[in-house]
Tab-separated table of C-alpha atoms in Angstrom:
chain	number	residue	atom	x	y	z
A	390	UNK	CA	157.561	80.451	170.520
A	391	UNK	CA	156.375	77.990	167.617
A	392	UNK	CA	155.971	79.717	164.388
A	393	UNK	CA	152.468	78.610	162.361
A	394	UNK	CA	152.923	78.707	158.530
A	395	UNK	CA	150.483	76.642	157.433
A	396	UNK	CA	148.080	79.297	158.531
A	397	UNK	CA	149.946	81.909	156.871
A	398	UNK	CA	148.195	84.802	155.669
A	399	UNK	CA	150.545	87.492	154.321
A	400	UNK	CA	149.559	89.510	151.110
A	401	UNK	CA	152.595	88.432	149.309
A	402	UNK	CA	151.089	89.405	145.633
A	403	UNK	CA	149.327	92.273	146.779
A	404	UNK	CA	152.708	93.521	147.462
A	405	UNK	CA	154.585	92.454	144.557
A	406	UNK	CA	155.196	96.204	143.065
A	407	UNK	CA	157.197	96.984	146.419
A	408	UNK	CA	158.618	93.513	146.250
A	409	UNK	CA	159.838	94.008	142.345
A	410	UNK	CA	160.810	98.080	143.089
A	411	UNK	CA	163.223	96.305	145.529
A	412	UNK	CA	164.763	93.782	143.440
A	413	UNK	CA	164.884	96.316	140.312
A	414	UNK	CA	166.721	98.548	142.633
A	415	UNK	CA	169.348	95.781	143.899
A	416	UNK	CA	169.547	94.405	140.044
A	417	UNK	CA	170.861	97.499	138.874
A	418	UNK	CA	173.230	98.064	141.583
A	419	UNK	CA	174.888	94.799	141.368
A	420	UNK	CA	175.281	95.485	137.646
A	421	UNK	CA	176.459	98.538	138.039
A	422	UNK	CA	179.295	97.542	140.284
A	423	UNK	CA	180.141	94.513	137.662
A	424	UNK	CA	180.200	96.883	134.970
A	425	UNK	CA	182.502	99.474	136.844
A	426	UNK	CA	184.348	97.471	139.381
A	427	UNK	CA	183.928	93.558	138.186
A	428	UNK	CA	184.710	90.507	139.939
A	429	UNK	CA	188.570	89.469	141.774
A	430	UNK	CA	188.985	86.608	139.465
A	431	UNK	CA	190.937	84.090	141.317
A	432	UNK	CA	193.681	82.044	140.122
A	433	UNK	CA	191.411	79.992	138.320
A	434	UNK	CA	190.207	82.470	135.218
A	435	UNK	CA	192.952	84.869	135.412
A	436	UNK	CA	196.065	82.744	135.317
A	437	UNK	CA	198.997	82.486	137.621
A	438	UNK	CA	200.464	80.565	140.418
A	439	UNK	CA	199.457	79.268	143.933
A	440	UNK	CA	201.805	78.060	146.153
A	441	UNK	CA	201.246	76.440	149.395
A	442	UNK	CA	203.793	76.725	152.358
A	443	UNK	CA	203.897	74.790	155.680
A	444	UNK	CA	205.230	76.803	159.001
A	445	UNK	CA	206.458	74.998	162.136
A	446	UNK	CA	204.644	77.545	164.095
A	447	UNK	CA	201.606	79.973	163.826
A	448	UNK	CA	202.597	82.719	161.617
A	449	UNK	CA	200.639	86.114	161.050
A	450	UNK	CA	198.919	86.763	157.392
A	451	UNK	CA	200.624	90.504	157.759
A	452	UNK	CA	204.190	89.703	158.552
A	453	UNK	CA	203.769	87.253	155.635
A	454	UNK	CA	202.510	89.881	153.363
A	455	UNK	CA	205.023	92.264	154.025
A	456	UNK	CA	208.073	89.852	153.281
A	457	UNK	CA	206.533	89.111	150.306
A	458	UNK	CA	206.405	92.900	149.452
A	459	UNK	CA	209.797	93.800	150.064
A	460	UNK	CA	210.963	90.733	148.117
A	461	UNK	CA	209.153	92.434	144.905
A	462	UNK	CA	205.812	89.797	144.988
A	463	UNK	CA	203.398	93.285	146.063
A	464	UNK	CA	200.240	91.942	144.510
A	465	UNK	CA	200.261	88.841	146.027
A	466	UNK	CA	197.049	87.563	148.174
A	467	UNK	CA	197.789	85.743	150.907
A	468	UNK	CA	195.428	83.308	152.988
A	469	UNK	CA	195.537	80.686	155.878
A	470	UNK	CA	195.086	76.968	154.432
A	471	UNK	CA	193.024	75.291	156.919
A	472	UNK	CA	195.413	75.869	159.846
A	473	UNK	CA	197.450	79.459	161.275
A	474	UNK	CA	200.892	77.002	160.182
A	475	UNK	CA	199.419	76.790	156.285
A	476	UNK	CA	199.500	79.548	154.032
A	477	UNK	CA	198.310	79.854	150.684
A	478	UNK	CA	199.885	82.304	148.267
A	479	UNK	CA	198.417	83.045	145.328
A	480	UNK	CA	200.745	85.424	142.457
A	481	UNK	CA	199.720	86.602	139.212
A	482	UNK	CA	201.464	85.748	135.893
A	483	UNK	CA	204.913	86.841	135.576
A	484	UNK	CA	206.734	87.001	132.102
A	485	UNK	CA	209.768	85.244	131.496
A	486	UNK	CA	209.727	83.064	134.337
A	487	UNK	CA	208.418	79.323	134.911
A	488	UNK	CA	207.091	78.394	138.016
A	489	UNK	CA	209.806	76.574	139.185
A	490	UNK	CA	212.051	79.521	139.545
A	491	UNK	CA	208.887	81.516	141.095
A	492	UNK	CA	208.421	78.882	143.914
A	493	UNK	CA	211.775	79.114	144.802
A	494	UNK	CA	212.344	82.474	144.527
A	495	UNK	CA	209.051	82.590	146.917
A	496	UNK	CA	210.667	80.357	149.610
A	497	UNK	CA	213.822	81.888	149.586
A	498	UNK	CA	212.212	85.172	150.726
A	499	UNK	CA	210.098	83.681	153.212
A	500	UNK	CA	212.830	81.826	154.845
A	501	UNK	CA	215.246	85.197	154.464
A	502	UNK	CA	212.993	87.344	156.812
A	503	UNK	CA	210.872	84.852	158.444
A	504	UNK	CA	211.214	81.761	160.931
A	505	UNK	CA	213.121	78.981	159.409
A	506	UNK	CA	211.814	75.613	158.798
A	507	UNK	CA	209.642	77.031	156.093
A	508	UNK	CA	208.322	74.238	153.651
A	509	UNK	CA	207.198	74.006	149.944
A	510	UNK	CA	204.253	71.407	150.202
A	511	UNK	CA	202.225	72.304	146.719
A	512	UNK	CA	202.756	74.401	143.189
A	513	UNK	CA	200.517	75.076	140.918
A	514	UNK	CA	200.078	77.241	137.751
A	515	UNK	CA	197.123	78.368	135.648
A	516	UNK	CA	198.256	79.680	132.018
A	517	UNK	CA	196.623	83.151	130.907
A	518	UNK	CA	194.495	81.462	128.097
A	519	UNK	CA	193.615	78.464	130.041
A	520	UNK	CA	191.997	80.944	132.384
A	521	UNK	CA	190.137	82.981	130.097
A	522	UNK	CA	188.944	79.611	128.523
A	523	UNK	CA	187.404	78.809	131.967
A	524	UNK	CA	185.727	82.273	132.075
A	525	UNK	CA	184.007	81.906	129.014
A	526	UNK	CA	182.767	78.691	129.523
A	527	UNK	CA	181.445	79.708	132.794
A	528	UNK	CA	179.398	82.162	131.489
A	529	UNK	CA	178.005	80.110	128.671
A	530	UNK	CA	177.365	77.301	131.528
A	531	UNK	CA	175.162	79.715	133.246
A	532	UNK	CA	173.653	80.360	129.961
A	533	UNK	CA	172.749	77.154	128.829
A	534	UNK	CA	171.468	76.485	132.376
A	535	UNK	CA	169.249	79.607	132.237
A	536	UNK	CA	167.722	78.625	128.262
A	537	UNK	CA	166.526	74.786	129.678
A	538	UNK	CA	165.471	75.781	132.498
A	539	UNK	CA	163.062	78.480	129.970
A	540	UNK	CA	161.979	75.389	127.946
A	541	UNK	CA	161.308	72.896	131.025
A	542	UNK	CA	159.107	75.157	132.312
A	543	UNK	CA	157.429	76.297	129.523
A	544	UNK	CA	156.504	72.620	128.360
A	545	UNK	CA	155.607	72.064	132.078
A	546	UNK	CA	153.628	74.711	133.252
A	547	UNK	CA	153.162	77.510	130.379
A	548	UNK	CA	155.517	79.854	128.300
A	549	UNK	CA	154.341	82.521	130.912
A	550	UNK	CA	155.502	80.429	133.757
A	551	UNK	CA	159.260	79.830	132.333
A	552	UNK	CA	159.575	83.683	132.431
A	553	UNK	CA	158.854	84.262	135.551
A	554	UNK	CA	161.316	81.210	136.769
A	555	UNK	CA	163.952	82.713	134.695
A	556	UNK	CA	163.859	86.353	135.827
A	557	UNK	CA	163.943	84.880	139.352
A	558	UNK	CA	166.922	83.041	138.759
A	559	UNK	CA	168.756	86.052	136.644
A	560	UNK	CA	167.676	88.390	139.634
A	561	UNK	CA	169.524	85.448	142.078
A	562	UNK	CA	172.263	85.323	139.913
A	563	UNK	CA	173.064	89.403	139.233
A	564	UNK	CA	172.528	89.886	143.201
A	565	UNK	CA	174.689	86.814	143.996
A	566	UNK	CA	177.658	88.328	141.634
A	567	UNK	CA	176.735	92.056	143.015
A	568	UNK	CA	177.392	91.254	146.651
A	569	UNK	CA	180.891	89.278	145.534
A	570	UNK	CA	181.781	92.698	143.458
A	571	UNK	CA	181.166	94.878	146.453
A	572	UNK	CA	182.816	93.077	149.011
A	573	UNK	CA	185.746	92.313	146.208
A	574	UNK	CA	185.407	88.785	147.361
A	575	UNK	CA	187.569	86.144	145.119
A	576	UNK	CA	185.634	84.608	142.317
A	577	UNK	CA	186.878	81.218	141.383
A	578	UNK	CA	185.468	77.851	139.566
A	579	UNK	CA	184.187	76.875	143.452
A	580	UNK	CA	182.008	80.257	143.562
A	581	UNK	CA	181.060	79.252	139.698
A	582	UNK	CA	179.567	75.566	140.590
A	583	UNK	CA	178.093	77.112	144.109
A	584	UNK	CA	176.290	79.592	141.570
A	585	UNK	CA	174.861	76.958	139.474
A	586	UNK	CA	173.738	74.976	142.535
A	587	UNK	CA	172.173	78.270	143.590
A	588	UNK	CA	170.098	77.947	139.894
A	589	UNK	CA	168.717	74.698	140.777
A	590	UNK	CA	167.813	75.553	143.977
A	591	UNK	CA	166.010	78.481	143.542
A	592	UNK	CA	164.171	76.518	140.783
A	593	UNK	CA	163.052	74.007	142.796
A	594	UNK	CA	161.326	76.343	145.170
A	595	UNK	CA	159.864	78.320	142.397
A	596	UNK	CA	158.303	75.028	141.210
A	597	UNK	CA	156.674	73.696	144.048
A	598	UNK	CA	155.165	77.066	144.271
A	599	UNK	CA	153.861	76.794	140.188
A	600	UNK	CA	152.602	73.109	141.250
A	601	UNK	CA	150.330	74.666	143.878
A	602	UNK	CA	149.221	77.838	141.406
A	603	UNK	CA	148.143	75.470	138.681
A	604	UNK	CA	146.418	73.109	141.475
A	605	UNK	CA	144.427	76.081	143.265
A	606	UNK	CA	143.280	77.263	139.650
A	607	UNK	CA	141.661	73.993	139.151
A	608	UNK	CA	140.180	73.854	142.664
A	609	UNK	CA	138.947	77.463	143.047
A	610	UNK	CA	137.154	78.550	140.343
A	611	UNK	CA	135.670	81.758	141.829
A	612	UNK	CA	138.526	83.387	142.613
A	613	UNK	CA	140.823	86.214	140.964
A	614	UNK	CA	144.498	84.913	139.745
A	615	UNK	CA	145.724	87.133	142.275
A	616	UNK	CA	143.993	85.885	145.078
A	617	UNK	CA	145.110	81.972	144.096
A	618	UNK	CA	148.531	82.894	143.438
A	619	UNK	CA	149.157	84.610	146.894
A	620	UNK	CA	147.228	81.619	148.702
A	621	UNK	CA	149.451	79.371	146.856
A	622	UNK	CA	152.624	81.334	148.113
A	623	UNK	CA	150.975	80.983	151.403
A	624	UNK	CA	150.703	77.471	151.498
A	625	UNK	CA	154.356	76.647	150.502
A	626	UNK	CA	155.776	78.774	152.659
A	627	UNK	CA	156.069	76.472	155.793
A	628	UNK	CA	158.032	74.349	153.238
A	629	UNK	CA	160.327	76.971	151.875
A	630	UNK	CA	160.892	78.292	155.028
A	631	UNK	CA	162.356	75.119	157.009
A	632	UNK	CA	164.097	73.863	153.476
A	633	UNK	CA	165.878	76.816	153.337
A	634	UNK	CA	166.566	77.353	157.285
A	635	UNK	CA	168.122	73.533	157.583
A	636	UNK	CA	170.137	74.226	154.373
A	637	UNK	CA	171.681	77.531	155.717
A	638	UNK	CA	172.372	75.575	159.007
A	639	UNK	CA	174.624	73.415	157.046
A	640	UNK	CA	176.094	76.048	154.798
A	641	UNK	CA	176.590	77.889	158.154
A	642	UNK	CA	178.301	74.840	159.465
A	643	UNK	CA	180.849	74.686	156.360
A	644	UNK	CA	181.904	78.544	156.232
A	645	UNK	CA	182.656	78.383	159.650
A	646	UNK	CA	184.457	75.648	159.798
A	647	UNK	CA	185.259	74.192	156.883
A	648	UNK	CA	188.377	76.082	156.207
A	649	UNK	CA	189.511	78.843	153.569
A	650	UNK	CA	189.216	76.198	150.544
A	651	UNK	CA	185.796	75.952	150.769
A	652	UNK	CA	184.680	79.527	152.227
A	653	UNK	CA	183.450	81.602	148.983
A	654	UNK	CA	181.714	78.554	148.244
A	655	UNK	CA	179.563	78.318	150.911
A	656	UNK	CA	179.367	82.333	151.452
A	657	UNK	CA	178.150	81.885	147.697
A	658	UNK	CA	175.698	79.289	148.225
A	659	UNK	CA	174.304	81.150	151.494
A	660	UNK	CA	173.894	84.390	149.397
A	661	UNK	CA	172.350	82.519	146.996
A	662	UNK	CA	169.248	80.675	149.034
A	663	UNK	CA	168.337	83.869	151.085
A	664	UNK	CA	168.388	85.759	147.680
A	665	UNK	CA	166.756	82.442	145.864
A	666	UNK	CA	163.866	82.203	148.963
A	667	UNK	CA	163.065	85.820	148.227
A	668	UNK	CA	162.816	85.322	144.727
A	669	UNK	CA	160.600	81.859	145.102
A	670	UNK	CA	158.239	84.182	147.114
A	671	UNK	CA	157.876	87.328	145.578
A	672	UNK	CA	159.718	87.577	142.120
A	673	UNK	CA	158.611	84.393	140.254
A	674	UNK	CA	154.594	84.717	140.676
A	675	UNK	CA	154.846	88.188	140.853
A	676	UNK	CA	156.547	88.061	137.437
A	677	UNK	CA	153.978	85.246	135.992
A	678	UNK	CA	151.292	87.536	137.392
A	679	UNK	CA	152.187	90.673	135.329
A	680	UNK	CA	152.999	88.170	132.132
A	681	UNK	CA	149.266	87.761	132.147
A	682	UNK	CA	148.686	84.445	134.023
A	683	UNK	CA	145.126	83.328	135.012
A	684	UNK	CA	142.321	80.747	134.529
A	685	UNK	CA	142.075	80.962	131.105
A	686	UNK	CA	145.558	79.924	130.358
A	687	UNK	CA	146.347	77.415	133.056
A	688	UNK	CA	142.933	75.123	132.546
A	689	UNK	CA	143.471	72.269	130.044
A	690	UNK	CA	140.534	72.603	127.459
A	691	UNK	CA	136.952	71.584	127.914
A	692	UNK	CA	135.888	68.406	126.166
A	693	UNK	CA	132.841	68.059	124.757
A	694	UNK	CA	129.609	67.117	127.395
A	695	UNK	CA	132.384	68.291	130.087
A	696	UNK	CA	129.946	70.825	131.420
A	697	UNK	CA	127.487	68.280	132.678
A	698	UNK	CA	129.934	66.561	134.599
A	699	UNK	CA	130.942	69.971	136.531
A	700	UNK	CA	129.795	70.858	139.844
A	701	UNK	CA	129.447	74.154	141.565
């Protein structure tokens, strides 16, 4: 079956109240989750020790967790690192114990209760002050990005459009973080990078829609603002859907085949692109319309004698 998005005629702006209500519910739910549950910050932000060990044969993660718990490491996070023979262990900071001593204790616990031949591959340590600094810098990075986008869109289009663009981006970021909080997925530096990438991706979609709206305001003199915006969203729908689907195919491959190292990174991008596609179609133009965008604020000021050159 062939989908012909080029001739789509969906009343997106007519459904804006429903779409904005759905978005508002999701944002409020996400903010409640972030406020009461928070995020499962990884070792990059909380500080602690990361230990990579290798087994001579496949091992069950539950067995490794039980060994660590019996050895006094009950809060350890255990996951595969590429194959079922490579295991990544994350430990919260422990006072009065350095990284070398901690890694040796973990290795002794694993060797005493498990198969012989367990090897220590890698040890990394992040101090709690460094982790707190990274968390603050990551939050500031998102705020600065949104402020820069607000200024850019205001200069390129009109300030009402900049409010719509930033509202759509804040919508995408909050819902993505809310999903990570809901499922208690680990939030580390790679996921933060994915969230920043989502901001750029969603903005690109929104700019395409805004460009078409501006063009149609100049061409379609007899139609109202809602009709012009709806037509513009429909005209860019094919580009939006095709771009999102092709990007998602790559990200699904990364998520399924890329291993544990980039799994959460790929998942954050998948969530962000799905939510960002929705916001580009339903939220960005709807907020701009609510802010009062119409032909009078989009068309350039007429020069003297311009009326003589106009054609009906």
